[in-house]
Short mmCIF file of C-alpha atoms in Angstrom, two decimals:
data_model
loop_
_atom_site.label_atom_id
_atom_site.label_comp_id
_atom_site.label_asym_id
_atom_site.label_seq_id
_atom_site.Cartn_x
_atom_site.Cartn_y
_atom_site.Cartn_z
CA MET E 1 27.60 28.27 82.46
CA ILE E 2 24.46 26.75 80.95
CA ALA E 3 22.46 24.37 83.12
CA ILE E 4 20.90 21.43 81.26
CA ILE E 5 18.14 19.99 83.43
CA ASP E 6 18.32 16.22 83.83
CA TYR E 7 14.87 14.59 84.20
CA GLY E 8 16.60 11.24 84.50
CA VAL E 9 15.75 9.76 81.09
CA GLY E 10 17.17 9.84 77.60
CA ASN E 11 20.08 11.23 75.66
CA LEU E 12 21.53 14.49 77.02
CA ARG E 13 24.94 14.01 75.46
CA SER E 14 23.98 15.55 72.11
CA ILE E 15 22.61 18.78 73.59
CA SER E 16 25.47 19.06 76.05
CA LYS E 17 28.11 18.47 73.40
CA SER E 18 26.54 20.91 70.95
CA VAL E 19 26.43 23.68 73.59
CA GLU E 20 30.10 23.02 74.29
CA LEU E 21 30.94 23.08 70.59
CA LEU E 22 29.23 26.47 70.29
CA GLY E 23 31.32 28.03 73.03
CA GLY E 24 29.02 27.51 76.02
CA LYS E 25 29.85 25.69 79.25
CA PRO E 26 27.19 23.00 79.72
CA VAL E 27 26.47 21.33 83.06
CA ILE E 28 23.93 18.50 83.24
CA THR E 29 22.28 18.91 86.62
CA THR E 30 19.32 18.65 88.97
CA ASP E 31 20.98 20.89 91.57
CA LYS E 32 19.04 24.07 92.44
CA LYS E 33 22.22 25.93 93.41
CA ILE E 34 23.91 25.20 90.09
CA VAL E 35 20.78 26.18 88.18
CA SER E 36 20.57 29.45 90.16
CA LYS E 37 24.19 30.29 89.36
CA SER E 38 23.85 29.49 85.65
CA SER E 39 23.72 32.17 82.97
CA GLY E 40 21.15 30.19 80.99
CA ILE E 41 18.94 27.12 81.41
CA ILE E 42 18.01 24.41 78.92
CA LEU E 43 15.00 22.17 79.45
CA PRO E 44 15.84 19.32 77.08
CA GLY E 45 13.45 17.33 74.94
CA VAL E 46 13.56 13.81 76.27
CA GLY E 47 10.94 11.89 78.25
CA ALA E 48 7.26 12.47 78.95
CA PHE E 49 5.35 15.44 80.42
CA LYS E 50 4.04 13.92 83.63
CA PRO E 51 7.25 12.37 85.01
CA ALA E 52 9.29 15.43 83.95
CA MET E 53 6.94 17.81 85.83
CA LYS E 54 6.97 15.48 88.84
CA MET E 55 10.76 15.61 88.88
CA LEU E 56 10.80 19.41 88.55
CA ARG E 57 8.32 19.80 91.43
CA ASN E 58 9.87 17.22 93.75
CA SER E 59 13.35 18.67 93.30
CA GLY E 60 12.13 22.24 93.84
CA LEU E 61 13.46 23.18 90.41
CA ALA E 62 10.00 24.23 89.21
CA GLY E 63 10.01 27.13 91.69
CA VAL E 64 13.63 28.06 90.97
CA ILE E 65 13.04 28.12 87.21
CA GLY E 66 9.91 30.25 87.70
CA LYS E 67 11.80 32.76 89.83
CA LEU E 68 14.81 32.95 87.47
CA SER E 69 12.58 33.33 84.45
CA ALA E 70 10.83 36.29 86.10
CA GLU E 71 14.28 37.85 86.59
CA GLY E 72 14.97 37.48 82.87
CA ARG E 73 17.36 34.52 82.92
CA PRO E 74 17.49 33.05 79.37
CA ILE E 75 15.69 29.71 79.23
CA LEU E 76 15.49 27.39 76.24
CA GLY E 77 12.93 24.61 76.12
CA ILE E 78 13.35 21.94 73.47
CA CYS E 79 10.37 19.81 72.38
CA LEU E 80 8.98 18.49 75.71
CA GLY E 81 11.03 21.24 77.41
CA MET E 82 9.05 23.89 75.52
CA GLN E 83 5.77 22.19 76.38
CA LEU E 84 6.67 22.29 80.09
CA PHE E 85 6.53 26.12 79.95
CA PHE E 86 2.74 26.01 79.48
CA THR E 87 -0.19 26.05 81.91
CA LEU E 88 -1.17 22.45 81.29
CA SER E 89 -0.72 19.47 78.98
CA ARG E 90 -3.20 16.81 77.93
CA GLU E 91 -0.46 14.19 77.43
CA GLY E 92 -1.48 11.16 79.50
CA GLY E 93 -4.36 12.99 81.23
CA VAL E 94 -4.27 16.64 82.31
CA THR E 95 -1.02 17.68 84.01
CA LYS E 96 -0.13 21.16 85.22
CA GLY E 97 3.02 22.62 83.70
CA LEU E 98 5.39 25.37 84.87
CA GLY E 99 2.86 28.03 83.88
CA LEU E 100 5.47 30.44 82.48
CA ILE E 101 3.40 30.86 79.31
CA ASP E 102 -0.41 30.92 79.26
CA GLY E 103 -1.80 28.15 77.14
CA THR E 104 -2.19 24.42 76.73
CA VAL E 105 -0.42 21.46 75.15
CA GLU E 106 -2.73 19.48 72.86
CA LYS E 107 -2.51 16.34 70.75
CA LEU E 108 -1.94 16.99 67.04
CA PRO E 109 -5.38 16.45 65.39
CA VAL E 110 -4.13 14.18 62.61
CA LYS E 111 -6.57 12.36 60.40
CA LYS E 112 -4.53 10.66 57.72
CA LEU E 113 -1.04 11.56 58.90
CA LYS E 114 1.01 9.45 61.28
CA LEU E 115 1.84 10.12 64.91
CA PRO E 116 4.37 10.95 66.16
CA GLN E 117 5.36 13.45 63.50
CA MET E 118 8.87 12.12 63.01
CA GLY E 119 11.36 13.73 60.66
CA TRP E 120 12.44 16.97 59.00
CA ASN E 121 9.89 19.72 58.37
CA ASN E 122 10.02 23.40 57.38
CA VAL E 123 10.06 26.18 59.95
CA ARG E 124 8.55 29.46 58.71
CA PHE E 125 9.47 32.63 60.58
CA GLN E 126 6.58 34.90 61.55
CA ILE E 127 8.61 37.70 63.12
CA THR E 128 12.30 38.48 62.73
CA ASN E 129 14.14 37.71 65.94
CA PRO E 130 17.78 37.43 67.06
CA VAL E 131 17.09 33.71 67.69
CA PHE E 132 17.02 33.34 63.89
CA ASN E 133 20.38 35.00 63.21
CA ASP E 134 22.24 33.00 60.53
CA VAL E 135 19.25 30.65 60.18
CA LYS E 136 17.49 30.44 56.82
CA ASN E 137 13.77 31.03 56.79
CA ASN E 138 11.77 27.94 55.75
CA SER E 139 14.68 25.56 56.30
CA TYR E 140 14.33 22.05 57.73
CA PHE E 141 14.50 20.99 61.36
CA TYR E 142 14.07 17.61 63.03
CA PHE E 143 10.77 16.98 64.82
CA VAL E 144 9.58 14.09 66.99
CA HIS E 145 6.31 14.83 68.74
CA SER E 146 2.63 13.98 69.03
CA TYR E 147 1.61 17.09 71.01
CA TYR E 148 1.84 20.81 70.20
CA CYS E 149 1.69 24.08 72.14
CA LYS E 150 -1.29 26.38 71.93
CA PRO E 151 -0.39 29.73 73.55
CA LYS E 152 -3.16 32.21 74.42
CA ASP E 153 -1.05 35.14 73.28
CA LYS E 154 -0.41 34.57 69.56
CA LYS E 155 2.37 37.19 69.66
CA THR E 156 4.61 34.63 71.38
CA VAL E 157 4.57 32.51 68.20
CA ILE E 158 7.63 33.50 66.17
CA ALA E 159 7.73 30.53 63.76
CA VAL E 160 5.23 27.97 62.54
CA THR E 161 5.22 24.54 60.89
CA ASP E 162 2.51 22.52 59.15
CA TYR E 163 1.50 19.02 60.15
CA SER E 164 -2.23 18.43 59.88
CA ILE E 165 -2.52 21.97 61.27
CA LYS E 166 -0.30 25.02 61.45
CA PHE E 167 1.34 24.82 64.88
CA PRO E 168 3.93 26.99 66.70
CA SER E 169 7.43 25.60 66.09
CA VAL E 170 9.28 28.43 67.84
CA ILE E 171 7.87 30.57 70.65
CA ARG E 172 9.37 33.48 72.51
CA LYS E 173 8.24 35.39 75.56
CA GLY E 174 10.91 37.70 76.95
CA ASN E 175 13.95 35.53 77.52
CA ILE E 176 11.97 32.30 77.33
CA ILE E 177 12.51 30.51 74.03
CA GLY E 178 10.93 27.24 72.99
CA THR E 179 11.46 25.07 69.93
CA GLN E 180 9.17 22.17 69.10
CA PHE E 181 11.96 20.64 67.01
CA HIS E 182 15.37 19.46 68.22
CA PRO E 183 18.06 22.00 67.25
CA GLU E 184 20.74 19.63 68.58
CA LYS E 185 19.56 17.03 66.03
CA SER E 186 18.99 19.45 63.14
CA SER E 187 22.51 19.57 61.74
CA GLY E 188 23.93 22.99 60.67
CA GLN E 189 20.77 25.11 60.84
CA GLY E 190 19.94 23.65 64.25
CA LEU E 191 23.38 24.41 65.62
CA ASN E 192 23.12 28.00 64.31
CA MET E 193 19.90 28.49 66.24
CA LEU E 194 21.39 26.93 69.34
CA LYS E 195 24.37 29.27 69.01
CA ASN E 196 22.02 32.25 69.20
CA PHE E 197 20.77 30.96 72.55
CA VAL E 198 24.30 30.34 73.80
CA GLU E 199 25.13 33.97 72.85
CA LEU E 200 21.99 35.23 74.63
CA ALA E 201 23.00 33.32 77.75
CA LYS E 202 26.38 35.05 77.72
CA LYS E 203 24.87 38.54 78.01
CA PRO E 204 24.32 39.87 81.52
CA CYS E 205 20.61 39.95 82.25
CA MET S 1 5.88 19.74 54.75
CA LEU S 2 7.23 16.67 56.50
CA THR S 3 9.83 15.08 54.24
CA LYS S 4 10.60 11.42 53.62
CA ARG S 5 13.75 10.33 55.45
CA ILE S 6 16.79 8.73 53.86
CA ILE S 7 18.69 6.65 56.38
CA PRO S 8 22.08 5.00 55.84
CA CYS S 9 22.68 1.94 58.00
CA LEU S 10 26.07 0.85 59.28
CA ASP S 11 26.88 -2.63 60.53
CA VAL S 12 29.25 -2.16 63.43
CA LYS S 13 31.38 -4.92 64.89
CA ASN S 14 34.04 -4.47 67.58
CA GLY S 15 33.90 -0.72 67.07
CA ARG S 16 34.49 -0.88 63.31
CA VAL S 17 32.23 -0.68 60.29
CA VAL S 18 32.01 -4.01 58.50
CA LYS S 19 30.89 -4.49 54.88
CA GLY S 20 33.21 -2.23 52.94
CA ILE S 21 32.71 1.49 52.85
CA HIS S 22 34.41 3.06 49.86
CA PHE S 23 34.40 6.83 50.04
CA GLN S 24 37.25 8.49 48.23
CA ASN S 25 37.56 11.28 50.73
CA LEU S 26 37.41 9.32 53.94
CA ARG S 27 40.56 9.09 56.04
CA ASP S 28 39.54 5.91 57.82
CA ALA S 29 36.83 3.99 56.01
CA GLY S 30 36.36 1.54 58.85
CA ASP S 31 35.74 4.17 61.50
CA PRO S 32 32.02 4.50 62.24
CA VAL S 33 32.42 8.09 63.49
CA GLU S 34 34.19 9.24 60.31
CA THR S 35 31.62 7.44 58.18
CA ALA S 36 28.75 8.93 60.17
CA LYS S 37 30.22 12.42 59.72
CA GLN S 38 30.49 11.88 55.97
CA TYR S 39 26.89 10.68 55.71
CA SER S 40 25.66 13.63 57.72
CA LYS S 41 27.61 16.00 55.47
CA ASN S 42 26.06 14.33 52.43
CA GLY S 43 22.56 15.02 53.72
CA ALA S 44 21.55 11.82 55.54
CA ASP S 45 18.42 12.50 57.61
CA GLU S 46 19.24 9.98 60.32
CA LEU S 47 21.69 7.16 60.94
CA VAL S 48 21.23 3.60 62.11
CA PHE S 49 24.00 1.56 63.72
CA LEU S 50 23.41 -2.13 63.80
CA ASP S 51 25.65 -3.74 66.39
CA ILE S 52 26.59 -7.19 65.15
CA THR S 53 29.11 -7.80 67.92
CA ALA S 54 28.96 -11.31 69.23
CA THR S 55 30.01 -11.12 72.87
CA LEU S 56 29.03 -8.97 75.79
CA GLU S 57 32.63 -7.94 76.35
CA GLU S 58 32.95 -6.67 72.79
CA ARG S 59 29.73 -4.72 73.12
CA LYS S 60 31.52 -2.21 75.31
CA THR S 61 33.20 -0.87 72.18
CA THR S 62 29.75 -0.06 70.82
CA PHE S 63 29.08 2.36 73.66
CA GLU S 64 32.30 4.15 72.83
CA VAL S 65 31.31 4.38 69.16
CA VAL S 66 27.86 5.73 70.06
CA ARG S 67 29.38 8.23 72.47
CA LYS S 68 31.86 9.58 69.92
CA THR S 69 29.26 9.69 67.16
CA ALA S 70 26.79 11.63 69.33
CA GLU S 71 29.55 14.12 70.10
CA ASN S 72 30.34 14.72 66.45
CA VAL S 73 27.21 14.17 64.40
CA PHE S 74 24.09 16.24 65.02
CA ILE S 75 21.37 14.19 63.36
CA PRO S 76 19.32 11.43 65.03
CA LEU S 77 21.04 8.15 65.74
CA THR S 78 19.28 4.81 66.19
CA VAL S 79 21.16 1.85 67.62
CA GLY S 80 20.02 -1.76 67.37
CA GLY S 81 21.34 -5.28 67.73
CA GLY S 82 21.18 -7.61 70.70
CA ILE S 83 19.16 -5.32 72.97
CA LYS S 84 17.42 -7.38 75.63
CA THR S 85 16.78 -5.32 78.75
CA ILE S 86 15.84 -1.90 80.09
CA ALA S 87 19.44 -1.68 81.31
CA ASP S 88 20.74 -2.15 77.72
CA ILE S 89 18.44 0.64 76.54
CA THR S 90 19.41 2.98 79.38
CA ALA S 91 23.11 2.48 78.71
CA LEU S 92 22.80 3.24 74.99
CA LEU S 93 20.60 6.30 75.54
CA ASN S 94 23.08 7.60 78.10
CA ALA S 95 25.89 7.01 75.62
CA GLY S 96 24.09 9.29 73.14
CA ALA S 97 21.68 7.18 71.07
CA ASP S 98 18.37 8.89 70.32
CA LYS S 99 16.40 5.77 69.53
CA ILE S 100 16.81 2.10 70.29
CA SER S 101 15.75 -0.62 67.92
CA ILE S 102 14.50 -3.87 69.45
CA ASN S 103 13.93 -7.00 67.38
CA THR S 104 14.15 -10.53 68.86
CA ALA S 105 13.61 -9.35 72.44
CA ALA S 106 10.38 -7.61 71.44
CA VAL S 107 8.97 -10.92 70.22
CA LYS S 108 10.25 -12.89 73.21
CA THR S 109 9.25 -10.32 75.82
CA PRO S 110 6.68 -7.86 74.41
CA ARG S 111 6.57 -6.32 77.91
CA LEU S 112 9.98 -4.78 77.14
CA VAL S 113 8.41 -2.60 74.42
CA LYS S 114 5.67 -1.48 76.77
CA GLU S 115 7.95 -0.75 79.69
CA SER S 116 10.64 1.00 77.70
CA SER S 117 8.23 3.19 75.75
CA SER S 118 6.42 4.33 78.84
CA ARG S 119 9.70 5.00 80.60
CA PHE S 120 11.67 6.74 77.85
CA GLY S 121 8.84 7.82 75.54
CA SER S 122 7.54 6.11 72.42
CA GLN S 123 9.79 8.27 70.23
CA CYS S 124 12.82 6.36 71.63
CA ILE S 125 11.58 2.89 70.89
CA VAL S 126 11.79 1.41 67.42
CA VAL S 127 10.63 -2.17 66.88
CA ALA S 128 12.50 -3.91 64.08
CA ILE S 129 10.49 -6.54 62.23
CA ASP S 130 12.14 -9.08 59.92
CA ALA S 131 9.47 -10.62 57.71
CA LYS S 132 9.42 -13.39 55.12
CA LYS S 133 6.71 -14.07 52.57
CA THR S 134 4.69 -17.25 53.17
CA ALA S 135 1.80 -16.77 50.73
CA ARG S 136 0.19 -14.03 48.66
CA ASN S 137 -0.12 -11.00 50.96
CA LYS S 138 1.07 -13.06 53.96
CA TRP S 139 4.33 -12.55 55.80
CA GLU S 140 5.79 -14.26 58.86
CA VAL S 141 7.96 -12.65 61.53
CA TYR S 142 11.45 -14.13 61.93
CA ILE S 143 13.83 -13.58 64.84
CA ASN S 144 17.49 -14.26 65.65
CA ALA S 145 18.82 -12.30 62.66
CA GLY S 146 16.25 -13.83 60.35
CA ASN S 147 17.04 -17.43 61.27
CA THR S 148 14.08 -18.47 63.39
CA PRO S 149 10.46 -18.44 62.21
CA THR S 150 7.94 -17.44 64.89
CA GLY S 151 4.59 -18.30 63.31
CA ILE S 152 3.52 -14.70 63.94
CA ASP S 153 1.81 -12.76 61.16
CA ALA S 154 3.84 -9.63 60.35
CA VAL S 155 0.85 -7.29 59.89
CA LYS S 156 -0.69 -8.43 63.18
CA TRP S 157 2.65 -8.05 64.94
CA ALA S 158 3.07 -4.51 63.56
CA ARG S 159 -0.35 -3.53 64.98
CA ASN S 160 0.57 -5.21 68.22
CA VAL S 161 3.86 -3.31 68.70
CA GLN S 162 2.08 -0.03 67.99
CA GLN S 163 -0.35 -0.96 70.74
CA LEU S 164 2.55 -1.76 73.05
CA GLY S 165 3.93 1.75 72.55
CA ALA S 166 6.54 1.50 69.79
CA GLY S 167 7.11 4.88 68.15
CA GLU S 168 8.30 3.51 64.85
CA ILE S 169 8.75 0.27 62.89
CA LEU S 170 11.91 -0.71 61.06
CA LEU S 171 10.70 -3.26 58.55
CA THR S 172 13.09 -5.58 56.73
CA SER S 173 12.05 -7.99 54.02
CA ILE S 174 14.17 -11.12 54.42
CA ASP S 175 13.36 -12.08 50.82
CA ALA S 176 14.58 -8.77 49.40
CA ASP S 177 17.49 -8.16 51.75
CA GLY S 178 20.84 -8.38 49.99
CA THR S 179 19.32 -8.84 46.51
CA LYS S 180 19.77 -5.21 45.39
CA ALA S 181 16.66 -5.84 43.29
CA GLY S 182 14.40 -3.42 45.16
CA TYR S 183 12.44 -3.28 48.40
CA GLU S 184 9.43 -5.52 48.88
CA ILE S 185 6.71 -3.03 48.03
CA GLU S 186 3.69 -5.19 48.94
CA LEU S 187 4.98 -5.98 52.42
CA THR S 188 5.93 -2.37 53.10
CA ARG S 189 2.57 -1.07 51.96
CA ALA S 190 0.68 -3.73 53.93
CA ILE S 191 2.48 -2.77 57.16
CA SER S 192 2.57 0.99 56.59
CA THR S 193 -1.17 1.20 55.91
CA SER S 194 -2.00 -1.02 58.92
CA VAL S 195 -0.38 1.20 61.55
CA ASN S 196 -0.40 4.90 62.45
CA ILE S 197 3.26 5.08 63.42
CA PRO S 198 6.04 5.73 60.89
CA VAL S 199 7.53 2.79 58.98
CA ILE S 200 11.14 2.63 57.78
CA ALA S 201 11.54 0.26 54.84
CA SER S 202 14.69 -1.85 54.64
CA GLY S 203 16.17 -4.58 52.47
CA GLY S 204 16.79 -4.66 48.74
CA ALA S 205 17.97 -1.18 47.77
CA GLY S 206 20.30 -1.35 44.76
CA GLU S 207 19.64 1.94 43.00
CA PRO S 208 17.83 5.26 43.63
CA LYS S 209 14.73 4.08 41.75
CA HIS S 210 14.14 1.48 44.46
CA LEU S 211 13.93 4.17 47.13
CA TYR S 212 11.47 6.07 44.96
CA GLU S 213 9.28 3.00 44.62
CA VAL S 214 9.16 2.14 48.31
CA LEU S 215 8.50 5.77 49.32
CA SER S 216 5.70 6.16 46.77
CA LYS S 217 4.02 2.81 46.02
CA GLY S 218 5.25 1.22 49.24
CA LYS S 219 3.97 4.16 51.35
CA ALA S 220 7.05 4.03 53.56
CA ASP S 221 7.85 7.08 55.70
CA ALA S 222 11.58 6.50 55.42
CA ALA S 223 13.96 4.34 53.42
CA LEU S 224 16.97 2.65 54.95
CA ALA S 225 19.85 1.33 52.89
CA ALA S 226 23.40 0.20 53.45
CA SER S 227 25.54 -0.82 50.50
CA ILE S 228 24.00 1.65 48.01
CA PHE S 229 25.45 4.51 50.05
CA HIS S 230 28.76 2.86 50.82
CA TYR S 231 30.25 3.81 47.46
CA ASP S 232 30.62 7.23 45.94
CA GLU S 233 28.40 6.11 43.08
CA TYR S 234 25.17 6.95 44.93
CA PRO S 235 25.95 9.48 47.66
CA VAL S 236 22.95 10.49 49.76
CA HIS S 237 22.62 13.94 48.18
CA LYS S 238 22.45 12.48 44.65
CA VAL S 239 19.79 9.98 45.71
CA LYS S 240 17.85 12.84 47.29
CA SER S 241 17.99 15.08 44.24
CA TYR S 242 16.78 12.14 42.14
CA LEU S 243 13.87 11.60 44.56
CA LYS S 244 13.07 15.31 44.53
CA SER S 245 12.98 15.33 40.71
CA ARG S 246 10.40 12.54 40.91
CA GLY S 247 8.20 14.49 43.29
CA ILE S 248 9.15 12.88 46.62
CA PRO S 249 9.49 15.52 49.37
CA VAL S 250 13.00 15.31 50.77
CA ARG S 251 15.16 17.66 52.82
CA SER S 252 17.68 19.36 50.59
#
């Protein structure tokens, strides 16, 4: 069972339905017990950093996710979900994140380009990884974001994308995976990548 | 690099697509879900559903359509038409819409744009602007499906909605809409260069060249069209390969 964390805003149907389509058993939840029993966790990409962190702290999920991640439970963060892994974000002032990955979340330093970056952009692999099984290097994924992740340890960056700067579009640290784009909105290639996570979450950790 | 988006728009009424769709290989041409699937298969980058249902009771069918589409089509879906309150937005997002397009209500209650964007994130909130030319390089905002003039300058309004927190503008030229003679390039460029958020151009597409013009000269970030895609003559992938051959970055 894959627990999809519900911050209380936005569309969770697409991610839930795509996990189901790929052979996973999705449960949209805020329940610590369900999350603890899950074989994998998805932090979805809807909402804003501050309210999402507030919800994770108030519900006690922040602690549970930290503990499970240390035990090697597969966790996928999508867009905002990936940003929540980091030490802090500068979205709407400085807010502390889950601190699972050392680094910060910064605003894209665009000059001429528009914000948010909205649309399909290339994702270039930096390191081969099982997350990329059946996914073509340099193919297009759907992005909607104004902030990007800046990890201290560059080895966690396994794919990059260009928008005013080169930024990490996929990160991996142990069983923590983050995508700045939305695989559930990226058609066939996106679903292939999501399938690799669903497979990972099936393996005993 | 970030590509320009090609967005088919479907008018949906009582759970069915209106304005004929004529795909040869579609089992049910009036079914929005089937049509959405076909567009996605053909390479559409996003989809827009415009709900033109008249009554509140009939609007319930729209939720069902959005729900089924979100369960079957894995590209972004924007839903617009008659959205007035935070409750309307919440219901559509819960049904599976990724973005909500607000038009008349944004003009009547600008607070709605501010509240909804801070609650759900700017990326969820699209403000649709219907504009009509009044003089050289001057356009006025119209509401109520293009029937009521507001006296508001379109460029000023575009800047204003960006300030209020809109994540994107869906810009329709009332003069060009339905003509199939091309988008209004001047209007699109004026709005797109006045704001820092993406602008989707709409109204007037009759052939692939028109999309090229609005994405290059018009400086639009995305081009929306309806009837051009509704026949097999110009499927999305053909339009995209034409655009690519003319140097427009598109997802292939």
